[in-house]
Tab-separated table of C-alpha atoms in Angstrom:
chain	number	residue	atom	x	y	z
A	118	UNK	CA	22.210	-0.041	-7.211
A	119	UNK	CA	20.525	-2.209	-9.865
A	120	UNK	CA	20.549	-5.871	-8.939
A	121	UNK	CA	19.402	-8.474	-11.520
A	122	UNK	CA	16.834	-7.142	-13.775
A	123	UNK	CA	13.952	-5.022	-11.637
A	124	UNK	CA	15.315	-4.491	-8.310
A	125	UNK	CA	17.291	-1.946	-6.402
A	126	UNK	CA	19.880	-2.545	-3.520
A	127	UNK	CA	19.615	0.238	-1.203
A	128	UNK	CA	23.692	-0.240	0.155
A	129	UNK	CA	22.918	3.139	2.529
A	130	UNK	CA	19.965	1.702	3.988
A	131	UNK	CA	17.484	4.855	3.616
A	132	UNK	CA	15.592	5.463	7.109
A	133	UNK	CA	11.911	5.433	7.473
A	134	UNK	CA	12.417	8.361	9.862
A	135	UNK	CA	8.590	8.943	10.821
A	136	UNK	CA	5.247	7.582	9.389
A	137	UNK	CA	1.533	7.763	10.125
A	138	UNK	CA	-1.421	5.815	9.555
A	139	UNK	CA	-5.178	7.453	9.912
A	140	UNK	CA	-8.325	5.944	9.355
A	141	UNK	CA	-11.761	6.001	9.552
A	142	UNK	CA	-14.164	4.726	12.346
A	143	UNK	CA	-15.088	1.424	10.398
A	144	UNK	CA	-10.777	0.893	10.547
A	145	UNK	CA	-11.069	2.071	13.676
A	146	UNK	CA	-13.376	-1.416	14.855
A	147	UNK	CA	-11.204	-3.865	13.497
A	148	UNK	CA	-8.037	-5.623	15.112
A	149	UNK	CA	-5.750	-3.383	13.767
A	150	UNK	CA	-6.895	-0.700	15.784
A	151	UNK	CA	-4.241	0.327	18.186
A	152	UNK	CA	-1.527	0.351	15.794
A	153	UNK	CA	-3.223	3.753	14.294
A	154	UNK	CA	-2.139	7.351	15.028
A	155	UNK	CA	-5.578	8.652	14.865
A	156	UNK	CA	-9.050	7.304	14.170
A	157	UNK	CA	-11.723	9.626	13.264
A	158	UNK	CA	-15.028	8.851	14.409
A	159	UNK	CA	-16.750	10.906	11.115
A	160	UNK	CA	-16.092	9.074	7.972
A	161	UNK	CA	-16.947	12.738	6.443
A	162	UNK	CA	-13.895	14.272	8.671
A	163	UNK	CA	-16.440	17.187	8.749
A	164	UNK	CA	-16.257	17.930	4.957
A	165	UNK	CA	-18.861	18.876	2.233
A	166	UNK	CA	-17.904	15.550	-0.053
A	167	UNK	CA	-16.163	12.195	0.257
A	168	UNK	CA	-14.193	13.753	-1.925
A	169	UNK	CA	-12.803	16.638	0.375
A	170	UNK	CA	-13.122	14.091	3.259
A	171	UNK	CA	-10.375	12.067	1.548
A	172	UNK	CA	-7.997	15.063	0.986
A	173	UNK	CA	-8.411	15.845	4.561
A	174	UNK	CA	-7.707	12.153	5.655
A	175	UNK	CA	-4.202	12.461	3.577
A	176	UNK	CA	-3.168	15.909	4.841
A	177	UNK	CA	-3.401	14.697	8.431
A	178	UNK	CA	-1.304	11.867	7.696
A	179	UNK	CA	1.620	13.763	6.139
A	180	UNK	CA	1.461	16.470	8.285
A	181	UNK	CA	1.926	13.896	11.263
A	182	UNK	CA	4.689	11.810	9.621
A	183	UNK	CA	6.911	14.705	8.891
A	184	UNK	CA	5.989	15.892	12.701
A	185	UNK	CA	6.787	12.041	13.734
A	186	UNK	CA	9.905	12.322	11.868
A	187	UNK	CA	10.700	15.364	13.781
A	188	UNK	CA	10.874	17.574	10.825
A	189	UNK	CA	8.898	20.631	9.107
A	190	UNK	CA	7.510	20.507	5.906
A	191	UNK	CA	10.642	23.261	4.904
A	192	UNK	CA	13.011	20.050	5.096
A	193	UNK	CA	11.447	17.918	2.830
A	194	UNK	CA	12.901	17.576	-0.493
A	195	UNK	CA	10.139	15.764	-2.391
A	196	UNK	CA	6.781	14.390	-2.037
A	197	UNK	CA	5.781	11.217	-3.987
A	198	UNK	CA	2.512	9.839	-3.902
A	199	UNK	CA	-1.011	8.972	-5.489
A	200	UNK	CA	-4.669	7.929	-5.032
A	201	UNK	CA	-7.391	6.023	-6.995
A	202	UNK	CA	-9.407	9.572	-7.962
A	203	UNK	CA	-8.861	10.341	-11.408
A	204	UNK	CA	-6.453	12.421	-12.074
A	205	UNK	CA	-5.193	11.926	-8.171
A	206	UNK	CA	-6.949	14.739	-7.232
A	207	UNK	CA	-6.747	14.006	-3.100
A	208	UNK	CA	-2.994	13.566	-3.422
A	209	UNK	CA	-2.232	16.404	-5.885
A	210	UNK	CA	-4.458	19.200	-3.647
A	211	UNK	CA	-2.887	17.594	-0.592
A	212	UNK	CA	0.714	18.674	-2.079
A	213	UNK	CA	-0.936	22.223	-2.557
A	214	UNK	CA	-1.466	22.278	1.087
A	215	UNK	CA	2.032	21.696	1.955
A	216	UNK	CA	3.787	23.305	-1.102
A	217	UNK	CA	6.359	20.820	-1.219
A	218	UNK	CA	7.809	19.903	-4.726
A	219	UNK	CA	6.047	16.963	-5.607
A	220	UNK	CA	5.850	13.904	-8.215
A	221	UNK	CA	1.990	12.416	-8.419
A	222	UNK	CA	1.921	8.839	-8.554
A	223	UNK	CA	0.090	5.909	-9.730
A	224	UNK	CA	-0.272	2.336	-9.391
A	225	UNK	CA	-3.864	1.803	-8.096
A	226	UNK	CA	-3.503	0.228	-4.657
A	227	UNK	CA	0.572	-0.779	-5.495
A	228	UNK	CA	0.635	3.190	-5.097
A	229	UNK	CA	2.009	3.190	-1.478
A	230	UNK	CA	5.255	0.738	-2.418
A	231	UNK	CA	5.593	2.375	-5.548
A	232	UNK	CA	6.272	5.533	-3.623
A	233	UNK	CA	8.418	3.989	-0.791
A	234	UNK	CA	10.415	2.481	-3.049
A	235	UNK	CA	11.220	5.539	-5.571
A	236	UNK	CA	11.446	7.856	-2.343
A	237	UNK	CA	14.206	5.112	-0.746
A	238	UNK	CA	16.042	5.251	-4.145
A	239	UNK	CA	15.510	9.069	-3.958
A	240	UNK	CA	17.381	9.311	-0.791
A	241	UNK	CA	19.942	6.758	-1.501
A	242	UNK	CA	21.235	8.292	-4.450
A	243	UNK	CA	21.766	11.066	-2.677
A	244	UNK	CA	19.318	12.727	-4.910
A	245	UNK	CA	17.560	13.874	-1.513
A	246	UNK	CA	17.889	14.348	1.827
A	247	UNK	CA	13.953	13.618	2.897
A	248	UNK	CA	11.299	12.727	0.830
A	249	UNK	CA	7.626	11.997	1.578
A	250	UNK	CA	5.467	9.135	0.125
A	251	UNK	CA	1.755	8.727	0.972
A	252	UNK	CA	-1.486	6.312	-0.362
A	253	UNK	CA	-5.155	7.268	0.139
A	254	UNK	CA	-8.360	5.995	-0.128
A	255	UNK	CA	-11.884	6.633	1.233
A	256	UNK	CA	-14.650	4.250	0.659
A	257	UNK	CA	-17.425	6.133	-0.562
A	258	UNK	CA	-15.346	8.507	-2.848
A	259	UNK	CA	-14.059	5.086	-4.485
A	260	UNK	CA	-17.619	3.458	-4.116
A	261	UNK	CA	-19.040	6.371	-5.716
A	262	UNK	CA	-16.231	7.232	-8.776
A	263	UNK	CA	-15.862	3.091	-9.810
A	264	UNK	CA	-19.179	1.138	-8.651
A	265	UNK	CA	-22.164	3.291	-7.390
A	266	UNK	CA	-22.594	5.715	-4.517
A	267	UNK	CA	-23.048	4.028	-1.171
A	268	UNK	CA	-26.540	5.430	-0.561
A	269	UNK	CA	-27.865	3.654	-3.977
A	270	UNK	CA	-27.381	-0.115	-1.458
A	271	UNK	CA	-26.367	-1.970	-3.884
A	272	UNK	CA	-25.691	-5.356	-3.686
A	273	UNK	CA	-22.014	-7.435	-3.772
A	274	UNK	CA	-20.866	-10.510	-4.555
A	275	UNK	CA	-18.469	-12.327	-2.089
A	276	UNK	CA	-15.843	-11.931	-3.875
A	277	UNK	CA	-15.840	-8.228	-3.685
A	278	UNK	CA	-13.406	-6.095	-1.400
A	279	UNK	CA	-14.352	-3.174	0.808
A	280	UNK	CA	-12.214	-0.046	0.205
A	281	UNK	CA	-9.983	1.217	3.100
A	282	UNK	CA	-10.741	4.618	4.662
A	283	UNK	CA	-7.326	5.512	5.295
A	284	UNK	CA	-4.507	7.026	4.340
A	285	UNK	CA	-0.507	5.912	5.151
A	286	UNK	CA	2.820	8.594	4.627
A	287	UNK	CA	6.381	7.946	5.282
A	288	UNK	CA	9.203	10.427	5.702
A	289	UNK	CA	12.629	8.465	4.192
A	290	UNK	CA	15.413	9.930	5.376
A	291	UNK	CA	19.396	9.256	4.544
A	292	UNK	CA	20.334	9.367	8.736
A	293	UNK	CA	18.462	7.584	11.422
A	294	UNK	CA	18.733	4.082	13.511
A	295	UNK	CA	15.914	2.494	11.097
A	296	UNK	CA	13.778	0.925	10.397
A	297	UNK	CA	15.905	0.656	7.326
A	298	UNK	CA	14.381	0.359	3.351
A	299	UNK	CA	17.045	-2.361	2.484
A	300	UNK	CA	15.636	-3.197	-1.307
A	301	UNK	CA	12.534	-2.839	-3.831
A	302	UNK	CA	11.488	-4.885	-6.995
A	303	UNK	CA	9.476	-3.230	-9.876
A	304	UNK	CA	6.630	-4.981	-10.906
A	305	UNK	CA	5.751	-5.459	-14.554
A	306	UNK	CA	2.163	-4.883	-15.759
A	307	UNK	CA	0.478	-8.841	-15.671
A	308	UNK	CA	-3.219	-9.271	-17.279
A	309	UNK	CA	-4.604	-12.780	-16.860
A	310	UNK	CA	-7.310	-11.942	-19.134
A	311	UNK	CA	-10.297	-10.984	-16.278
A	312	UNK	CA	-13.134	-8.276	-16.401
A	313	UNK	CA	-15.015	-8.509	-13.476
A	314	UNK	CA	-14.442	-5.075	-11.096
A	315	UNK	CA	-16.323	-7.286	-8.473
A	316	UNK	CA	-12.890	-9.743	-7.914
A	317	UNK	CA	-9.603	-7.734	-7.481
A	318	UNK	CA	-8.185	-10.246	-5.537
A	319	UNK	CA	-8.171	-13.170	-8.395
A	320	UNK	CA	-6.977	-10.512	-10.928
A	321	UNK	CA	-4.090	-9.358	-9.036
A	322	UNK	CA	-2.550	-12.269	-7.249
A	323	UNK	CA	-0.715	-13.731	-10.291
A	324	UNK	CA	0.865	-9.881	-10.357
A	325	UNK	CA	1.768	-10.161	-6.559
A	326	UNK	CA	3.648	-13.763	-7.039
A	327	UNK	CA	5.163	-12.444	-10.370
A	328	UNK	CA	6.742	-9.813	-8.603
A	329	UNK	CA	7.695	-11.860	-5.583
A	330	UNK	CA	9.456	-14.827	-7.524
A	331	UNK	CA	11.758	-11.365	-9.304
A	332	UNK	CA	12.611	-10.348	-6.323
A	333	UNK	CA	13.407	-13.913	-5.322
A	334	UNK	CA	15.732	-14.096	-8.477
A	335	UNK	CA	17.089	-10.905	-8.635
A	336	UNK	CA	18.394	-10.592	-4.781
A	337	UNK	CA	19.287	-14.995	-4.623
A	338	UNK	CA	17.318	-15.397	-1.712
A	339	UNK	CA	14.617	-17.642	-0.372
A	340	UNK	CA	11.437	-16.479	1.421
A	341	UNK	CA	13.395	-17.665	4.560
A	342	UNK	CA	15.337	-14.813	4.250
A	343	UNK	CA	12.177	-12.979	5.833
A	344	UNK	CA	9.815	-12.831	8.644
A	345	UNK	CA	7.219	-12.082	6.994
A	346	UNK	CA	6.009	-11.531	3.063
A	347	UNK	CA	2.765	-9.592	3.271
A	348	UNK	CA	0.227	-8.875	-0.007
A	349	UNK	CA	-1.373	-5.726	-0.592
A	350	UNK	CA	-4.995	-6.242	-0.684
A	351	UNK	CA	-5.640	-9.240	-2.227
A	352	UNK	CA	-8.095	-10.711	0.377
A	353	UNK	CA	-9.016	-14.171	0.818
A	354	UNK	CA	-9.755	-14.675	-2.809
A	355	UNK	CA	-6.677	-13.689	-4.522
A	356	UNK	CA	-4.623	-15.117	-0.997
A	357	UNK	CA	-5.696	-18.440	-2.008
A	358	UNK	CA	-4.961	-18.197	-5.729
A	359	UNK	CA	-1.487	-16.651	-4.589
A	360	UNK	CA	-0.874	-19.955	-2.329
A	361	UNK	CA	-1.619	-22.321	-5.305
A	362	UNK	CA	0.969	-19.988	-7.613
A	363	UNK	CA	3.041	-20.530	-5.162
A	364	UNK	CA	3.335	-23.913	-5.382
A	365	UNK	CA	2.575	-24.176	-8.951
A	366	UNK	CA	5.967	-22.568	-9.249
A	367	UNK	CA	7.306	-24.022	-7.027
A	368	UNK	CA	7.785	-20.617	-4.383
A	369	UNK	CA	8.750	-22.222	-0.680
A	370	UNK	CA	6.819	-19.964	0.739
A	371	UNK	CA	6.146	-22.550	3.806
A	372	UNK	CA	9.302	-20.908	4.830
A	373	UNK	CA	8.128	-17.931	6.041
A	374	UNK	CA	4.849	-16.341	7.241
A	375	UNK	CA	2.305	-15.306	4.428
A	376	UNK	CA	-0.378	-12.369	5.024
A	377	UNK	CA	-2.140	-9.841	2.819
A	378	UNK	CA	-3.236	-6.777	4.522
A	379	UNK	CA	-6.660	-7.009	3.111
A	380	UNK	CA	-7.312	-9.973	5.408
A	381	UNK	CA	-5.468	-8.344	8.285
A	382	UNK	CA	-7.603	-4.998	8.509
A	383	UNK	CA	-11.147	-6.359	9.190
A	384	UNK	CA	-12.372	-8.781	11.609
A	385	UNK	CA	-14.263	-11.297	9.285
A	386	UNK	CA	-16.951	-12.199	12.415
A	387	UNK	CA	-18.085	-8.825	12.893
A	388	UNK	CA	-17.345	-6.323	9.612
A	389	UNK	CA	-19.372	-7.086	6.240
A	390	UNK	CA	-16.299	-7.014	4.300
A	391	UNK	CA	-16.995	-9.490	1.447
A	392	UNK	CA	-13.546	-11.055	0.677
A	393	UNK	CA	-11.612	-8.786	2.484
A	394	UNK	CA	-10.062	-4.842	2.407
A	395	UNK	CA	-8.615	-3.200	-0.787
A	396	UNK	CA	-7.451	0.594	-1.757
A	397	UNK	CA	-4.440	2.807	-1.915
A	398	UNK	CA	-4.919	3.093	2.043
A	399	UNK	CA	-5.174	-0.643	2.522
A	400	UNK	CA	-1.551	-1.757	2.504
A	401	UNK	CA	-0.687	2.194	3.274
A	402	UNK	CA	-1.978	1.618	6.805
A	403	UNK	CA	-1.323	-1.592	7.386
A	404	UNK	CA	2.545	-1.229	6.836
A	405	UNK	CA	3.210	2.079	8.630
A	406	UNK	CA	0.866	1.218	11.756
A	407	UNK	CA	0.755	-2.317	12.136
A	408	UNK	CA	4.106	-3.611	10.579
A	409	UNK	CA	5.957	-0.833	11.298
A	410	UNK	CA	5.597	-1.261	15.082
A	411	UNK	CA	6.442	-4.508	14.899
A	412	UNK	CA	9.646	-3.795	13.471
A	413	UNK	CA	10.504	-1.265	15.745
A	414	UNK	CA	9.607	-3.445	19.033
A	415	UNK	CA	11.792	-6.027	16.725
A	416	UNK	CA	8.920	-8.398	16.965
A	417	UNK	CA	9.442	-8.579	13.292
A	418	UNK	CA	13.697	-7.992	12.048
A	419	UNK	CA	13.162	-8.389	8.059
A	420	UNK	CA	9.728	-7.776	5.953
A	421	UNK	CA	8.759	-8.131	2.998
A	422	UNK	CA	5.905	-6.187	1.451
A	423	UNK	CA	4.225	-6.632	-1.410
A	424	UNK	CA	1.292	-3.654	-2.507
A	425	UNK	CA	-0.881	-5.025	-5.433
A	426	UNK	CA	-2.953	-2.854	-7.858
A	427	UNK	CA	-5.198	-3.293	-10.155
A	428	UNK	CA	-4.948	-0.375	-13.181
A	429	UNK	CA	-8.453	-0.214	-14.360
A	430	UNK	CA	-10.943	2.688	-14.875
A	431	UNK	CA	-15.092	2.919	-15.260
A	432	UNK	CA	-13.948	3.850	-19.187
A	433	UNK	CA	-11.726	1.120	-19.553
A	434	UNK	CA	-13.976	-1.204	-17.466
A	435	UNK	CA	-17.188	0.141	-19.673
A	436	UNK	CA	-15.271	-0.603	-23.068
A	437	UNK	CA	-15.043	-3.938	-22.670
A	438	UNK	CA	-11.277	-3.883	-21.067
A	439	UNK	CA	-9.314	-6.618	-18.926
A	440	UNK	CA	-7.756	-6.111	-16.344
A	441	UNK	CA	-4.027	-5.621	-15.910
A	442	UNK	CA	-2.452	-5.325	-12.531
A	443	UNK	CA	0.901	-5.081	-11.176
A	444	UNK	CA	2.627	-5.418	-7.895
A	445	UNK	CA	5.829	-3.370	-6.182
A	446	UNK	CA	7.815	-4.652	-3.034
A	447	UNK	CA	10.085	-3.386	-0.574
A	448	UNK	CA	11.939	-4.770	1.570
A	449	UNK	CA	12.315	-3.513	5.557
A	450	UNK	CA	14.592	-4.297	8.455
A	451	UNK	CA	14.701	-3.155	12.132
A	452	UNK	CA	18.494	-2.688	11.999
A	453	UNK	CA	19.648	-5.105	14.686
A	454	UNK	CA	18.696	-5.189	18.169
């Protein structure tokens, strides 16, 4: 059901029947680490390119949601998802693999709530039973499609973001004792007017509190009304200009608890990270390792995440392009102890 003007009540309260988060080995270091399914000690997964690597990653990950959600891949309705290749190659081969009817995706690293929340809406509609939704990314198949292959060295600024390894999936269900996908805003597309690649984070926090202060309006609710409001992948950059949005509009986000999965990820002390984590996979693993368990142990009772993306390309970036960005959330809730 429509509420306000960009986001959706879910009044059946879609299940997130099964999910799975795999990563990399440099994931697999930081403090995240034991909320994974599976870490893989090869970055290259034992493929011929990052490339292949990637689809690998993301076929793992689906296959072992729809096993966690104690399903086949003959029950599943729809697949939704996307990556930051161009033309979403990892996802789209990955849905070739399982031969499920499928809907590519994309929203740059907002890709994993996109899909969540069209999947939820999906299933409360009654438009399907099941439906999957995944994000991907790999670092050097990003490094090497938007900046430069990771064996050129080159150098970073601090503002810069290291790309997840990792890739997140979801199986939304219309039965199930939760967690629950209670509600989802719709960004809108916000460019503040910035063209460096090099700082994500500053171009798409004003995106992330756009979206937030919607879903604030739209629903009549205070960030109180949550445990927690994570961020995608802004990382301590675009965290900080989010905080000062905040109160420049006068958010009270002092409420609640404020994180952004690209500062969760990667322990600052001992990973050269830059400003923090970014990708499709970022807030993909974060929310259906990390997060997720929480909710279920009931740690955490009502979320609120936030995925951020920024929607540039090397073409767009090389003709002299800004850089817009948008945001999607969804809300989660354990269901009650």
């Amino acid at each position: 059901m429509l509420k306000g003007h960009q986001s959706w009540i879910f009044e059946k309260r879609p299940t997130l029947l099964g999910a799975a988060a795999v990563v990399g080995p440099f994931e697999g270091q930081g403090p995240l680490a034991n909320d994974f399914n599976i870490i893989h000690g090869d970055i290259q997964l034992g493929q011929d390119s990052w490339e292949k690597s990637e689809r690998a990653l993301l076929e793992e990950a689906t296959k072992l949601a729809i096993e966690n959600a104690g399903l086949t891949k003959e029950k599943i309705n729809f697949y939704l998802g996307g990556d930051l290749m161009n033309q979403i190659i990892s996802t789209s081969f990955a849905a070739r693999t399982l031969s499920i009817p499928y809907i590519g995706m994309f929203g740059a690293c907002s890709t994993s709530m996109e899909s969540l929340a069209l999947a939820a809406n999906l299933v409360n509609s009654g438009s399907a039973k099941y439906v999957l939704s995944s994000a991907s990314s790999h670092n050097s198949s990003v490094e090497k499609q938007f900046r430069y292959p990771t064996e050129y060295g080159s150098q970073k600024p601090p503002t810069a973001q290291y790309t997840v390894t990792g890739a997140g999936a979801s199986v939304v269900s219309q039965k199930g004792n939760g967690p629950y996908v209670t509600s989802a805003t719709i960004g809108r597309v916000v460019d503040m007017g910035l063209t460096d690649p090099f700082n994500m984070g500053a171009a798409m926090a004003p995106a992330a509190v756009d979206t937030i202060q919607a879903h604030l309006r739209d629903l009549q609710i205070e960030p109180g009304h949550y445990d927690l409001i994570v961020t995608g992948d802004l990382s301590k950059v675009g965290y900080e200009i989010a905080r000062d949005l905040f109160k420049k509009h006068k958010i009270p986000m002092q409420q609640t608890e404020y994180k952004d999965c690209g500062m969760m990820i990667y322990d600052y002390d001992k990973q050269m990270v830059q400003s923090g984590a970014s990708g499709c996979g970022c807030s993909a693993v974060v929310t259906y390792g990390h997060l997720l368990k929480k909710v279920r142990n009931h740690e955490l009772n009502r979320i609120l995440v936030v995925a951020t993306g920024a929607l540039l390309s090397p073409l767009s970036f090389q003709q002299g392009e800004t850089i817009p960005c948008i945001a999607h959330a969804v809300s989660i809730e354990s269901g009650g102890k």
